[in-house]
Amino acid sequence: MSLGITGTIVLALLGAACVLAMLRLWIGPHAPDRIVAADTLSVIATGAIVVLALFFDSALYLDVALLYGVLAFVGVVALARAIEGNRP
Amino acid sequence: MHPQLQHTAFSFVFAFVFWLLLVGSLDPQELVAGILVATAVAALSSGRQPILAGIRLRAGAPLAFITYLGSLLVALLRANLDMARRVLSPALPIRPVLVRINTSLRSDLGRLVLANSITLTPGTLTVDVEGDALLVHWIDCPPGTDIATATQTIASGFERHLRGFLQ
Amino acid sequence: MKLLSDIFLIIGALFCLLGALGLLRMPDVYNRIQAGAKAVTLGSLALLLGVGFAHPDWWPKLLVVGLFILLTNPIGSSTLARAFHRSGVPLWHKQRDES
């Protein structure tokens, strides 16, 4: 696998985005801020997995990305419901 | 058509098209498996709340849908340029306020799509739905805005497109 | 095709970075949701478009992923915002009046 110059730039930008989101996850300061950071991080990760599918040249990663997106969405909704309590 | 029947038919078509996109081929084997799976999904969802029943069957519906998608993409682009300007400017020019706007869409699906569109348009985020009103977080609200102006600015453009294919 | 793909990939990665930067800079949780939801949605769609230009035979699955992100990311953000609003997370105001 050879990345080329575009691949290096794209992966560096995505990595920087993940680091910034993780910084927000780390410093908080409250639970809602961390949850929003985790949500954003999961969507960035979905995009990054699709880019990896291109660089590894394997369509299997697209299924991984789709499944990761579904699980992240369900997780976010479950967290929101847990914060909100049992109201309808 | 009867709403329940319409909902089942929509679920079937939706599940079948989704299956075809997922497998990415028109092999007879895949078609048969897709029909079986889509029938199972439609049968399982038939007793549930009919969310897809909000779709309006008219001659102009597909055209309205495409117009809506185009306007959504333009709004998403503008939203991001706007957000980039705010995030990158050192002074952080934001005046966040919660405003209430009215909607004339009646169905659950219509309100869902409207709320989604509002979230993706420049500077606004849907927070809650209370009856006919949507609670919207507006990142840069001009001082002294009333409910009618806010409705006009935020929602009316999308509602016009959405009423073409949703109730 | 290669050039178009490269351009869209870089635009997408830039918008993802912008979303993460907004997440870090905004003063309260609602504004952070706004910055995160919009920029990252557009960024992911641009990434998908870039991959689609490089691999035209993948478009059905990329379309599924793209529609899924376009539908669920705003819903997730709105659900979170509603949960925070109902559990009483306050709004940030520029004038720090203690009333």
Coordinates of C-alpha atoms in Angstrom, one line a residue:
Chain A
M1 CA 0.0 0.0 0.0
S2 CA 1.3 3.4 -0.9
L3 CA -0.4 6.4 0.4
G4 CA 0.8 9.1 -1.8
I5 CA 0.7 12.8 -0.9
T6 CA -3.1 13.2 -0.8
G7 CA -3.4 10.1 1.4
T8 CA -0.9 11.5 3.9
I9 CA -2.6 14.9 4.0
V10 CA -6.1 13.5 4.4
L11 CA -5.1 11.0 7.1
A12 CA -3.2 13.7 8.9
L13 CA -6.2 16.1 8.9
L14 CA -8.5 13.3 10.1
G15 CA -6.1 12.4 12.8
A16 CA -5.9 16.0 13.9
A17 CA -9.7 16.2 14.0
C18 CA -9.8 13.0 16.2
V19 CA -7.2 14.5 18.5
L20 CA -9.2 17.7 18.9
A21 CA -12.4 15.8 19.6
M22 CA -10.6 13.6 22.1
L23 CA -9.3 16.7 23.8
R24 CA -12.8 17.9 24.4
L25 CA -13.7 14.4 25.6
W26 CA -10.8 14.6 28.0
I27 CA -11.3 18.1 29.4
G28 CA -15.1 17.9 29.6
P29 CA -15.9 19.8 31.9
H30 CA -19.3 18.1 32.3
A31 CA -20.9 14.9 31.1
P32 CA -22.9 16.5 28.3
D33 CA -19.8 17.9 26.7
R34 CA -18.1 14.5 26.8
I35 CA -21.1 12.8 25.2
V36 CA -21.2 15.4 22.3
A37 CA -17.5 14.9 21.8
A38 CA -18.0 11.1 21.6
D39 CA -20.8 11.6 19.1
T40 CA -18.7 13.8 16.8
L41 CA -15.8 11.5 17.2
S42 CA -17.9 8.5 16.1
V43 CA -19.0 10.3 12.9
I44 CA -15.5 11.3 12.1
A45 CA -14.4 7.7 12.6
T46 CA -17.2 6.5 10.2
G47 CA -15.8 8.8 7.5
A48 CA -12.2 7.7 8.3
I49 CA -13.1 4.0 7.9
V50 CA -14.6 4.8 4.4
V51 CA -11.3 6.5 3.5
L52 CA -9.4 3.5 4.8
A53 CA -11.5 1.3 2.5
L54 CA -10.2 3.4 -0.4
F55 CA -6.5 3.2 0.8
F56 CA -6.7 -0.6 1.5
D57 CA -8.7 -1.1 -1.7
S58 CA -11.2 -3.4 0.0
A59 CA -15.0 -2.9 -0.1
L60 CA -15.4 -4.8 3.1
Y61 CA -14.5 -1.7 5.1
L62 CA -17.7 0.0 3.8
D63 CA -19.8 -2.6 5.7
V64 CA -17.6 -2.0 8.7
A65 CA -18.3 1.8 8.4
L66 CA -22.1 1.3 8.0
L67 CA -22.3 -1.0 11.0
Y68 CA -20.1 1.3 13.1
G69 CA -22.4 4.2 12.2
V70 CA -25.5 2.2 13.2
L71 CA -24.0 1.2 16.5
A72 CA -22.8 4.8 17.3
F73 CA -26.3 6.2 16.5
V74 CA -28.0 3.6 18.7
G75 CA -25.5 4.4 21.5
V76 CA -26.1 8.1 21.3
V77 CA -29.9 7.7 21.4
A78 CA -29.6 5.4 24.3
L79 CA -27.3 7.8 26.2
A80 CA -29.8 10.7 25.5
R81 CA -32.6 8.6 26.8
A82 CA -30.7 7.7 29.9
I83 CA -30.0 11.4 30.6
E84 CA -33.6 12.4 30.0
G85 CA -35.0 9.8 32.3
N86 CA -38.1 7.7 31.7
R87 CA -40.3 10.4 30.3
P88 CA -42.0 9.6 27.0
Chain B
M1 CA -55.7 4.0 -0.1
H2 CA -56.1 2.8 3.4
P3 CA -53.3 4.3 5.6
Q4 CA -52.3 1.0 7.1
L5 CA -52.0 -0.7 3.7
Q6 CA -50.2 2.3 2.3
H7 CA -47.7 2.1 5.2
T8 CA -47.1 -1.7 4.6
A9 CA -46.5 -1.1 0.9
F10 CA -44.1 1.7 1.6
S11 CA -42.2 -0.4 4.1
F12 CA -41.9 -3.2 1.5
V13 CA -40.6 -0.9 -1.2
F14 CA -38.2 0.9 1.2
A15 CA -36.7 -2.4 2.6
F16 CA -36.4 -3.9 -0.9
V17 CA -34.6 -0.8 -2.4
F18 CA -32.3 -0.7 0.7
W19 CA -31.5 -4.4 0.2
L20 CA -30.6 -3.9 -3.5
L21 CA -28.3 -1.0 -2.6
L22 CA -26.7 -3.1 0.1
V23 CA -25.9 -6.1 -2.1
G24 CA -25.2 -4.0 -5.1
S25 CA -26.2 -6.6 -7.8
L26 CA -29.3 -7.7 -9.7
D27 CA -28.6 -11.4 -9.4
P28 CA -31.9 -13.4 -9.4
Q29 CA -30.8 -15.1 -6.2
E30 CA -30.4 -11.7 -4.5
L31 CA -33.8 -10.5 -5.9
V32 CA -35.6 -13.5 -4.4
A33 CA -33.8 -13.2 -1.0
G34 CA -34.6 -9.4 -1.1
I35 CA -38.3 -10.0 -1.7
L36 CA -38.4 -12.5 1.2
V37 CA -36.6 -10.1 3.6
A38 CA -38.6 -7.1 2.5
T39 CA -41.9 -9.1 3.1
A40 CA -40.7 -10.1 6.5
V41 CA -39.8 -6.5 7.4
A42 CA -43.1 -5.1 6.1
A43 CA -45.1 -7.8 8.0
L44 CA -43.2 -7.2 11.2
S45 CA -43.7 -3.4 11.0
S46 CA -47.3 -3.4 10.0
G47 CA -48.7 -3.3 13.5
R48 CA -46.4 -0.5 14.6
Q49 CA -46.9 3.3 14.5
P50 CA -47.2 4.1 10.8
I51 CA -44.5 6.7 10.4
L52 CA -44.2 6.4 6.6
A53 CA -47.9 7.2 6.2
G54 CA -47.0 10.8 6.2
I55 CA -45.9 10.5 2.5
R56 CA -48.2 12.3 0.1
L57 CA -48.9 10.5 -3.2
R58 CA -49.3 13.1 -5.9
A59 CA -48.0 13.6 -9.4
G60 CA -45.5 16.3 -8.4
A61 CA -44.1 14.5 -5.3
P62 CA -40.9 13.2 -6.9
L63 CA -40.1 16.6 -8.3
A64 CA -40.8 18.2 -5.0
F65 CA -38.4 15.7 -3.3
I66 CA -35.6 16.5 -5.7
T67 CA -36.1 20.2 -5.3
Y68 CA -36.0 19.7 -1.5
L69 CA -32.8 17.7 -1.7
G70 CA -31.1 20.4 -3.8
S71 CA -32.1 23.2 -1.4
L72 CA -31.0 21.1 1.5
L73 CA -27.5 20.6 0.0
V74 CA -27.2 24.3 -0.7
A75 CA -28.3 25.1 2.9
L76 CA -25.8 22.6 4.3
L77 CA -23.0 24.3 2.3
R78 CA -24.0 27.7 3.5
A79 CA -24.3 26.4 7.0
N80 CA -20.8 25.2 7.0
L81 CA -19.3 28.3 5.5
D82 CA -21.2 30.3 8.1
M83 CA -19.9 28.0 10.9
A84 CA -16.4 28.1 9.6
R85 CA -16.5 31.9 9.7
R86 CA -17.7 31.8 13.3
V87 CA -15.3 29.2 14.5
L88 CA -12.2 30.7 12.8
S89 CA -12.8 34.3 13.8
P90 CA -11.0 35.1 17.1
A91 CA -13.9 37.2 18.6
L92 CA -16.4 34.2 18.4
P93 CA -19.4 36.2 17.1
I94 CA -22.4 34.3 18.6
R95 CA -25.6 35.4 20.3
P96 CA -27.3 32.2 21.2
V97 CA -31.1 32.2 22.0
L98 CA -33.8 29.6 22.2
V99 CA -36.8 30.6 20.0
R100 CA -40.1 28.9 19.3
I101 CA -41.4 28.6 15.8
N102 CA -44.7 27.2 14.4
T103 CA -45.0 24.5 11.8
S104 CA -48.0 23.7 9.6
L105 CA -46.9 20.1 8.9
R106 CA -49.2 17.6 10.5
S107 CA -47.6 14.2 10.2
D108 CA -44.8 12.8 12.3
L109 CA -42.6 12.2 9.3
G110 CA -43.1 15.7 8.0
R111 CA -42.0 17.2 11.4
L112 CA -39.1 14.8 11.6
V113 CA -37.8 15.9 8.2
L114 CA -38.4 19.5 9.0
A115 CA -36.5 19.2 12.3
N116 CA -33.6 17.5 10.5
S117 CA -33.5 20.2 7.9
I118 CA -33.5 23.0 10.5
T119 CA -30.6 21.2 12.3
L120 CA -28.6 21.2 9.0
T121 CA -29.3 24.9 8.0
P122 CA -27.1 27.9 9.0
G123 CA -27.0 28.5 12.7
T124 CA -30.0 26.6 14.0
L125 CA -30.5 23.4 15.9
T126 CA -33.9 21.8 16.7
V127 CA -34.1 21.1 20.5
D128 CA -37.7 19.9 21.1
V129 CA -41.1 19.5 19.6
E130 CA -44.1 20.8 21.7
G131 CA -47.4 20.3 19.9
D132 CA -47.3 22.5 16.8
A133 CA -44.3 24.4 17.9
L134 CA -40.6 23.6 17.4
L135 CA -38.1 24.8 20.0
V136 CA -35.0 25.9 18.1
H137 CA -31.5 27.0 19.3
W138 CA -30.5 29.9 17.2
I139 CA -26.8 30.7 17.3
D140 CA -27.0 34.3 16.1
C141 CA -30.4 35.8 16.9
P142 CA -31.0 39.5 16.1
P143 CA -32.3 41.2 19.3
G144 CA -36.1 41.6 19.5
T145 CA -37.1 38.9 17.1
D146 CA -40.7 37.7 17.6
I147 CA -42.2 34.2 16.8
A148 CA -43.5 35.2 13.3
T149 CA -40.2 36.6 12.1
A150 CA -38.4 33.6 13.4
T151 CA -40.8 31.2 11.7
Q152 CA -40.4 33.1 8.5
T153 CA -36.6 33.1 8.6
I154 CA -36.0 29.6 9.7
A155 CA -38.7 27.3 8.5
S156 CA -40.9 28.6 5.8
G157 CA -38.5 28.0 2.9
F158 CA -38.2 24.3 3.8
E159 CA -41.9 23.9 4.6
R160 CA -42.8 25.1 1.1
H161 CA -40.7 22.3 -0.4
L162 CA -41.8 19.7 2.1
R163 CA -45.5 20.2 1.7
G164 CA -45.1 19.0 -1.9
F165 CA -44.5 15.4 -0.7
L166 CA -45.3 15.2 3.0
Q167 CA -48.4 15.9 5.0
Chain C
M1 CA -11.3 11.5 -11.7
K2 CA -8.2 11.1 -9.5
L3 CA -7.9 14.9 -9.2
L4 CA -11.7 15.3 -8.3
S5 CA -11.4 12.5 -5.8
D6 CA -8.4 14.1 -4.2
I7 CA -10.1 17.5 -4.0
F8 CA -13.2 16.1 -2.3
L9 CA -11.2 14.0 0.1
I10 CA -9.2 17.0 1.3
I11 CA -12.3 19.2 1.6
G12 CA -14.0 16.5 3.6
A13 CA -11.1 16.0 6.0
L14 CA -10.8 19.8 6.4
F15 CA -14.5 20.1 7.3
C16 CA -14.1 17.3 9.9
L17 CA -11.1 19.2 11.4
L18 CA -13.2 22.3 11.4
G19 CA -16.0 20.5 13.3
A20 CA -13.6 19.3 15.9
L21 CA -12.1 22.7 16.2
G22 CA -15.6 24.2 16.7
L23 CA -16.3 21.5 19.3
L24 CA -13.2 22.8 21.2
R25 CA -13.8 26.5 20.8
M26 CA -17.6 27.0 21.4
P27 CA -18.5 28.1 24.9
D28 CA -21.5 25.8 25.8
V29 CA -22.9 22.4 24.9
Y30 CA -25.6 23.6 22.4
N31 CA -23.2 25.6 20.3
R32 CA -20.8 22.6 20.4
I33 CA -23.6 20.4 19.1
Q34 CA -24.2 22.9 16.3
A35 CA -20.6 23.1 15.2
G36 CA -20.1 19.3 15.5
A37 CA -23.3 18.2 13.7
K38 CA -23.1 20.5 10.7
A39 CA -19.4 20.4 9.8
V40 CA -18.9 16.7 10.4
T41 CA -22.0 15.8 8.4
L42 CA -20.8 17.8 5.4
G43 CA -17.2 16.5 5.9
S44 CA -18.3 12.9 5.9
L45 CA -20.4 13.4 2.8
A46 CA -17.5 15.0 1.0
L47 CA -15.2 12.1 2.0
L48 CA -17.8 9.6 0.7
L49 CA -18.0 11.6 -2.6
G50 CA -14.2 11.5 -2.9
V51 CA -14.1 7.8 -2.4
G52 CA -17.0 7.4 -4.9
F53 CA -15.0 9.3 -7.6
A54 CA -12.0 7.0 -7.0
H55 CA -14.1 3.8 -7.0
P56 CA -17.2 4.2 -9.2
D57 CA -18.2 0.6 -8.7
W58 CA -18.8 1.2 -4.9
W59 CA -21.5 3.8 -5.3
P60 CA -24.5 1.8 -4.1
K61 CA -23.0 1.1 -0.7
L62 CA -21.6 4.6 -0.5
L63 CA -25.1 6.0 -1.2
V64 CA -26.4 3.9 1.7
V65 CA -23.8 5.1 4.1
G66 CA -24.3 8.7 2.9
L67 CA -28.1 8.7 3.3
F68 CA -27.7 7.0 6.7
I69 CA -25.3 9.8 7.9
L70 CA -27.5 12.5 6.4
L71 CA -30.6 11.1 8.2
T72 CA -29.2 9.9 11.6
N73 CA -26.6 12.6 12.5
P74 CA -29.1 15.4 12.8
I75 CA -31.5 13.1 14.7
G76 CA -28.8 12.1 17.1
S77 CA -27.8 15.7 17.7
S78 CA -31.4 16.8 18.2
T79 CA -32.0 14.0 20.6
L80 CA -29.0 14.9 22.6
A81 CA -30.0 18.6 22.6
R82 CA -33.5 17.7 23.8
A83 CA -32.1 15.5 26.6
F84 CA -29.8 18.3 27.8
H85 CA -32.6 20.9 27.6
R86 CA -35.0 18.7 29.6
S87 CA -32.5 17.9 32.2
G88 CA -31.8 21.6 32.7
V89 CA -28.4 22.4 31.1
P90 CA -28.4 26.2 30.9
L91 CA -27.7 28.4 27.9
W92 CA -24.6 30.5 27.6
H93 CA -24.9 34.3 27.4
K94 CA -22.3 36.7 26.4
Q95 CA -23.1 39.2 29.1
R96 CA -22.3 37.4 32.4
D97 CA -25.2 38.9 34.4
E98 CA -25.9 36.8 37.5
S99 CA -29.7 37.1 37.4

